[in-house]
């Protein structure tokens, strides 16, 4: 399936066998009430209550007498332990255990059975208790009230020493949140007891809220209160040094009623599923390590004909509201819509109806998100039981009692990419599989294979362009933060084609108001994202426009002989040498294609200029990153661009079983050479549009294949329109390897007539080669005559040669050879 769920915990496999062993041991010892009771007929009572920050899992079960047992599965040791037993038939609302496993907090209500007397305190609906469990000792009543209470211990990010003070959150159905401060002391060795249990300090940290969510990994509390009928999202960050901060306030354009009440990730009691108070909305907050902040919201369904849901991308400054029509109205799903956090993506799905994979890093274009309707087989493979995103990639299936790590299934998505028929699906899937980051070399090879089979299949975008840009982006993106703002993510800037089955409305939203002034970690990244949205318009994504202008200037200066400082040009060419060295150092396999075997001055200038411009771009905008690291990132990025082009060519040569020595002019071109020539032409089109460099030797190889594959008229048309670029290496080989048949002489002359004027390049004086090809050929003839008849050479030491005369003689000599 598109989602890959790896089970980290399973009640049936990880707990039930242990309980049966305990039961057998208890029965054998004749114990009464001290161990688990009969479970075979009461298995549905075994369920997960909570998942703590260290991933320890608290569960509960009842024996055949109705006694309530609390157990804990230690995520690190994979061991179970019994925490506490209530010898009363009660229903657990909420439960939490502190890090040291010395205190247990729980809230309980009367079990729903007719004829039962109230097991709780008179007049109370919910009893909230604090229990000393190391060893089992005192029980303190925190609250006995006529409203439901939820509890959650805070877990400071310090595990090296026992905590002398514990902090416990209490959330009331009466819409307030309190924090209790519980000091503990050790007595009689390891016995831990509550200090001053008669008076526990507490403070109220929130009031009048209608929704709250707990992030157990990051120790954050999100909640919404209503101010003048306006929903405001707030976040409190709890720290290890016992203090907390209100981090931000953000207005939310959603309709909430002050009579509603919903909690997310405060335990997993069946209570909220049973109560009407939770049915009015589905809402959750997702973050990731890049500083993203998304609020996913779906109101209660008005009908089963269509469904509307919204995602507020606060880190981007806009929201998107999606509406999709539900095809088969009869196949209703009682649990409603599911939102899952998948790091760079958020999955939104309704089993049996649709699956939407939202790109939260780059949400601007809808084509970068994958939308599938019920006609896709992917829909039938989604989990049908309701899943709850906890923190990060953790997902809980509370019905089955399984805890998963959720990922995008790269293999399945890649297979789906091969079978996709819509451009929007191909675009989204390409980015999805690249974002997975698993074995990139193997992945790139599979994508290149797919591209070669579908080179002309896409009409909305260029496959080669998108692959090169996207793969290069993901190769460098993890190196440092803010790269998503500075490097191009896609070859497209707009997308106007509708996505079948879904409509979209995009709106700007007010940015969160940060309430603190010093940021670290996630908050620093979020604040950076918000600052970017405020002040960075137009976007800061790098493009090669400056490179294009500077490259054309250098080529123009080269033609007119007005070259600027030699040092400047040498530095540019040195950049290219570093890139090629960096590329060759990472590529240990021998190449099939004859690339990097000549000095291609124009491509080396382009490579070097791109290094220079990209380095300056990153140095301007990446604050706090050392220059050496930026320079290496730039080399890696430009090297990756060239490497991807080489990989596409290598794959094509390998597929068609071509070898460098097969490119001779004395035989007819094969179908394989036609195919490779076509791929090279498509690569050239893709790179020309984006003004990307090509590996040195590319144009020479392209011209040689063009001469072999194209009729003369088409060949000259390609040359005249800049599709084939004549290089000295290509023309020299043509002049040497083609014999002097009438057809070949006509070809040679046509090529010579299209040569550029003399270039004033700095050449190696040890060779007699200059960029004026007829003169090169004439020198070559004279050199041959000299070597075969040394006596004819009598002008050694005479330097006063009329260069214009020699040039004219060379032209005349070439014209005579061609019969002109």
Short mmCIF file of C-alpha atoms in Angstrom, two decimals, residues 350-635:
data_model
loop_
_atom_site.label_atom_id
_atom_site.label_comp_id
_atom_site.label_asym_id
_atom_site.label_seq_id
_atom_site.Cartn_x
_atom_site.Cartn_y
_atom_site.Cartn_z
CA UNK A 350 -11.37 8.36 3.83
CA UNK A 351 -11.21 4.58 3.43
CA UNK A 352 -13.05 3.46 0.33
CA UNK A 353 -13.32 6.99 -1.06
CA UNK A 354 -10.11 8.98 -1.55
CA UNK A 355 -6.46 9.35 -0.58
CA UNK A 356 -4.70 12.72 -0.60
CA UNK A 357 -0.97 13.04 0.06
CA UNK A 358 -0.30 16.71 0.75
CA UNK A 359 3.16 18.16 0.24
CA UNK A 360 3.63 20.45 3.26
CA UNK A 361 7.13 21.66 2.35
CA UNK A 362 6.08 22.86 -1.10
CA UNK A 363 2.28 23.20 -1.07
CA UNK A 364 2.01 26.04 -3.61
CA UNK A 365 1.32 23.85 -6.66
CA UNK A 366 -1.38 21.23 -6.33
CA UNK A 367 0.48 18.96 -8.75
CA UNK A 368 3.14 18.34 -6.09
CA UNK A 369 0.50 16.60 -3.96
CA UNK A 370 -1.01 13.25 -4.87
CA UNK A 371 -4.79 12.85 -5.03
CA UNK A 372 -6.41 9.49 -5.75
CA UNK A 373 -10.12 8.69 -5.94
CA UNK A 374 -11.99 5.47 -5.23
CA UNK A 375 -11.25 4.23 -8.74
CA UNK A 376 -7.63 3.64 -7.72
CA UNK A 377 -6.56 0.33 -6.22
CA UNK A 378 -4.57 2.33 -3.65
CA UNK A 379 -7.84 3.25 -1.92
CA UNK A 380 -8.75 -0.39 -1.29
CA UNK A 381 -5.36 -1.02 0.37
CA UNK A 382 -5.63 1.72 3.00
CA UNK A 383 -6.15 0.81 6.67
CA UNK A 384 -9.89 0.79 7.42
CA UNK A 385 -9.57 1.07 11.19
CA UNK A 386 -9.14 4.64 12.49
CA UNK A 387 -5.50 5.64 13.00
CA UNK A 388 -4.30 8.40 15.32
CA UNK A 389 -1.08 10.32 14.64
CA UNK A 390 0.85 10.72 17.86
CA UNK A 391 4.15 12.52 17.37
CA UNK A 392 6.55 12.29 14.48
CA UNK A 393 5.87 9.10 12.53
CA UNK A 394 4.15 7.22 15.39
CA UNK A 395 0.61 6.07 14.67
CA UNK A 396 -1.78 4.24 17.00
CA UNK A 397 -4.57 1.90 15.97
CA UNK A 398 -6.52 1.95 19.22
CA UNK A 399 -9.00 -0.64 18.01
CA UNK A 400 -6.38 -3.35 17.51
CA UNK A 401 -3.98 -2.05 20.12
CA UNK A 402 -1.09 -1.67 17.69
CA UNK A 403 1.51 1.10 17.61
CA UNK A 404 3.09 1.72 14.21
CA UNK A 405 5.77 3.82 12.62
CA UNK A 406 4.22 5.18 9.44
CA UNK A 407 6.21 5.89 6.28
CA UNK A 408 5.60 6.42 2.63
CA UNK A 409 6.08 3.10 0.86
CA UNK A 410 8.76 4.01 -1.65
CA UNK A 411 8.65 0.70 -3.53
CA UNK A 412 4.90 0.81 -3.94
CA UNK A 413 4.89 4.46 -5.00
CA UNK A 414 7.61 3.72 -7.55
CA UNK A 415 5.55 0.87 -8.95
CA UNK A 416 2.53 3.16 -9.03
CA UNK A 417 4.62 5.74 -10.91
CA UNK A 418 5.22 3.21 -13.68
CA UNK A 419 1.49 2.60 -14.06
CA UNK A 420 0.24 6.20 -13.68
CA UNK A 421 -1.47 7.81 -16.65
CA UNK A 422 -2.07 11.40 -15.51
CA UNK A 423 0.62 14.09 -15.59
CA UNK A 424 -0.45 15.38 -12.17
CA UNK A 425 0.00 11.91 -10.67
CA UNK A 426 3.39 11.46 -12.32
CA UNK A 427 4.60 14.80 -11.01
CA UNK A 428 3.42 14.13 -7.45
CA UNK A 429 4.72 10.56 -7.37
CA UNK A 430 8.13 11.59 -8.69
CA UNK A 431 8.57 13.99 -5.78
CA UNK A 432 7.10 11.54 -3.27
CA UNK A 433 9.57 8.77 -4.08
CA UNK A 434 12.54 11.16 -4.12
CA UNK A 435 11.58 12.55 -0.70
CA UNK A 436 11.79 9.08 0.85
CA UNK A 437 15.60 9.27 0.65
CA UNK A 438 16.21 5.51 0.67
CA UNK A 439 19.13 4.24 -1.46
CA UNK A 440 19.13 7.26 -3.82
CA UNK A 441 21.46 5.72 -6.44
CA UNK A 442 19.24 2.70 -6.90
CA UNK A 443 16.14 4.89 -6.87
CA UNK A 444 17.55 7.25 -9.50
CA UNK A 445 18.36 4.30 -11.73
CA UNK A 446 14.76 3.08 -11.54
CA UNK A 447 13.36 6.55 -12.25
CA UNK A 448 15.71 6.96 -15.22
CA UNK A 449 14.50 3.63 -16.55
CA UNK A 450 10.92 4.88 -16.23
CA UNK A 451 11.81 8.17 -17.95
CA UNK A 452 13.42 6.35 -20.88
CA UNK A 453 10.20 4.36 -21.35
CA UNK A 454 7.96 7.44 -21.06
CA UNK A 455 10.12 10.20 -22.54
CA UNK A 456 7.24 11.68 -24.55
CA UNK A 457 4.36 10.70 -22.27
CA UNK A 458 4.09 13.94 -20.28
CA UNK A 459 2.58 17.03 -21.88
CA UNK A 460 2.37 19.33 -18.86
CA UNK A 461 6.05 19.25 -17.92
CA UNK A 462 9.42 17.98 -19.08
CA UNK A 463 10.28 14.69 -17.35
CA UNK A 464 14.04 15.14 -17.64
CA UNK A 465 13.91 18.70 -16.33
CA UNK A 466 11.77 17.77 -13.35
CA UNK A 467 13.90 14.76 -12.48
CA UNK A 468 17.17 16.69 -12.63
CA UNK A 469 15.88 19.62 -10.55
CA UNK A 470 14.00 17.51 -7.98
CA UNK A 471 16.72 14.91 -7.49
CA UNK A 472 19.43 17.56 -7.16
CA UNK A 473 17.27 19.38 -4.60
CA UNK A 474 16.77 16.29 -2.44
CA UNK A 475 20.46 15.39 -2.63
CA UNK A 476 21.42 18.63 -0.87
CA UNK A 477 18.26 19.52 1.10
CA UNK A 478 19.11 17.65 4.34
CA UNK A 479 22.47 19.45 4.62
CA UNK A 480 21.07 22.55 6.33
CA UNK A 481 17.82 24.38 7.05
CA UNK A 482 16.28 26.97 4.69
CA UNK A 483 17.46 25.16 1.57
CA UNK A 484 13.78 24.79 0.55
CA UNK A 485 13.68 28.58 0.19
CA UNK A 486 16.96 28.93 -1.71
CA UNK A 487 17.13 26.04 -4.18
CA UNK A 488 14.59 25.27 -6.91
CA UNK A 489 12.31 22.38 -6.02
CA UNK A 490 10.60 22.00 -9.38
CA UNK A 491 11.00 23.06 -12.98
CA UNK A 492 7.46 24.47 -12.90
CA UNK A 493 6.39 27.83 -11.54
CA UNK A 494 2.66 27.45 -12.25
CA UNK A 495 0.13 24.67 -12.74
CA UNK A 496 -3.20 25.51 -14.37
CA UNK A 497 -4.54 22.03 -15.13
CA UNK A 498 -7.37 20.77 -12.94
CA UNK A 499 -6.84 17.69 -10.79
CA UNK A 500 -9.67 15.21 -11.46
CA UNK A 501 -11.99 14.69 -8.50
CA UNK A 502 -11.01 17.66 -6.36
CA UNK A 503 -11.41 21.43 -6.24
CA UNK A 504 -9.21 23.84 -4.36
CA UNK A 505 -9.43 27.32 -2.86
CA UNK A 506 -6.24 29.03 -1.63
CA UNK A 507 -6.37 31.95 0.79
CA UNK A 508 -3.81 34.02 2.62
CA UNK A 509 -4.01 33.69 6.41
CA UNK A 510 -2.71 35.79 9.30
CA UNK A 511 0.65 34.56 10.55
CA UNK A 512 1.07 33.31 14.12
CA UNK A 513 2.09 36.02 16.56
CA UNK A 514 5.19 34.77 18.36
CA UNK A 515 5.01 35.57 22.09
CA UNK A 516 8.69 35.07 22.96
CA UNK A 517 11.82 36.70 21.59
CA UNK A 518 14.48 34.02 21.96
CA UNK A 519 14.23 30.85 19.91
CA UNK A 520 16.00 27.51 19.78
CA UNK A 521 15.51 24.31 17.81
CA UNK A 522 12.12 23.94 16.17
CA UNK A 523 10.96 27.39 17.25
CA UNK A 524 13.96 29.04 15.60
CA UNK A 525 13.12 27.29 12.33
CA UNK A 526 9.44 28.16 12.55
CA UNK A 527 10.27 31.80 13.26
CA UNK A 528 12.64 31.80 10.28
CA UNK A 529 9.85 30.47 8.07
CA UNK A 530 7.47 33.15 9.29
CA UNK A 531 10.06 35.89 8.74
CA UNK A 532 10.58 34.61 5.22
CA UNK A 533 6.85 34.80 4.48
CA UNK A 534 6.74 38.37 5.83
CA UNK A 535 9.73 39.88 4.09
CA UNK A 536 11.01 37.69 1.26
CA UNK A 537 9.07 38.62 -1.83
CA UNK A 538 9.80 37.80 -4.56
CA UNK A 539 11.00 34.33 -3.72
CA UNK A 540 14.67 33.66 -3.13
CA UNK A 541 14.91 30.45 -5.14
CA UNK A 542 18.10 30.33 -7.17
CA UNK A 543 17.89 30.45 -10.95
CA UNK A 544 20.48 30.65 -13.68
CA UNK A 545 19.46 34.01 -15.16
CA UNK A 546 22.61 35.70 -13.88
CA UNK A 547 24.70 32.81 -15.18
CA UNK A 548 23.04 33.13 -18.58
CA UNK A 549 23.88 36.83 -18.85
CA UNK A 550 27.46 36.44 -17.64
CA UNK A 551 28.11 33.44 -19.88
CA UNK A 552 26.88 35.28 -22.95
CA UNK A 553 29.07 38.24 -22.00
CA UNK A 554 32.14 36.02 -21.74
CA UNK A 555 31.43 34.32 -25.07
CA UNK A 556 30.86 37.71 -26.72
CA UNK A 557 34.14 39.01 -25.30
CA UNK A 558 35.86 35.89 -26.53
CA UNK A 559 34.64 36.47 -30.07
CA UNK A 560 35.63 40.15 -30.11
CA UNK A 561 38.95 39.62 -28.39
CA UNK A 562 37.96 41.84 -25.44
CA UNK A 563 38.39 39.22 -22.74
CA UNK A 564 38.44 40.57 -19.22
CA UNK A 565 40.99 39.70 -16.52
CA UNK A 566 42.73 36.38 -17.07
CA UNK A 567 42.62 35.80 -13.32
CA UNK A 568 38.81 36.06 -13.35
CA UNK A 569 38.42 33.56 -16.17
CA UNK A 570 40.96 31.22 -14.59
CA UNK A 571 38.99 31.27 -11.32
CA UNK A 572 35.81 30.38 -13.22
CA UNK A 573 37.56 27.49 -14.98
CA UNK A 574 39.06 26.34 -11.68
CA UNK A 575 35.52 26.09 -10.30
CA UNK A 576 34.67 23.75 -13.17
CA UNK A 577 37.75 21.63 -12.50
CA UNK A 578 36.70 21.27 -8.84
CA UNK A 579 33.20 20.19 -9.84
CA UNK A 580 34.48 17.58 -12.29
CA UNK A 581 37.01 16.30 -9.74
CA UNK A 582 34.26 16.12 -7.11
CA UNK A 583 32.06 14.21 -9.53
CA UNK A 584 34.76 11.76 -10.58
CA UNK A 585 35.74 11.12 -6.95
CA UNK A 586 32.19 9.99 -6.16
CA UNK A 587 31.78 7.92 -9.31
CA UNK A 588 34.08 4.91 -9.07
CA UNK A 589 32.50 2.90 -11.89
CA UNK A 590 34.01 3.20 -15.40
CA UNK A 591 31.89 5.15 -17.84
CA UNK A 592 30.57 3.71 -21.08
CA UNK A 593 29.96 7.11 -22.63
CA UNK A 594 32.99 9.07 -23.93
CA UNK A 595 32.42 12.13 -21.72
CA UNK A 596 34.95 14.24 -19.80
CA UNK A 597 37.57 13.33 -22.37
CA UNK A 598 38.11 16.78 -23.85
CA UNK A 599 38.32 20.39 -22.77
CA UNK A 600 34.96 21.94 -23.61
CA UNK A 601 35.73 25.57 -22.88
CA UNK A 602 32.15 26.81 -23.19
CA UNK A 603 30.65 24.15 -20.90
CA UNK A 604 33.45 24.59 -18.39
CA UNK A 605 32.76 28.31 -18.29
CA UNK A 606 29.08 27.56 -17.71
CA UNK A 607 29.84 25.06 -14.92
CA UNK A 608 32.27 27.47 -13.26
CA UNK A 609 29.87 30.41 -13.49
CA UNK A 610 27.06 28.38 -11.93
CA UNK A 611 29.33 27.46 -9.02
CA UNK A 612 30.28 31.10 -8.54
CA UNK A 613 26.72 32.46 -8.70
CA UNK A 614 25.17 29.72 -6.54
CA UNK A 615 27.91 30.11 -3.94
CA UNK A 616 27.30 33.86 -3.74
CA UNK A 617 23.54 33.25 -3.52
CA UNK A 618 23.87 30.85 -0.58
CA UNK A 619 26.46 32.99 1.20
CA UNK A 620 24.04 35.93 1.06
CA UNK A 621 21.09 34.05 2.52
CA UNK A 622 22.46 31.22 4.68
CA UNK A 623 23.33 32.93 7.91
CA UNK A 624 25.45 31.08 10.43
CA UNK A 625 26.71 28.39 8.02
CA UNK A 626 30.47 28.36 7.56
CA UNK A 627 31.81 29.27 4.14
CA UNK A 628 33.65 25.99 3.67
CA UNK A 629 30.46 23.99 4.14
CA UNK A 630 28.58 26.20 1.68
CA UNK A 631 31.32 25.80 -0.92
CA UNK A 632 31.17 22.02 -0.58
CA UNK A 633 27.36 22.03 -0.84
CA UNK A 634 27.63 24.04 -4.06
CA UNK A 635 30.18 21.62 -5.52
#
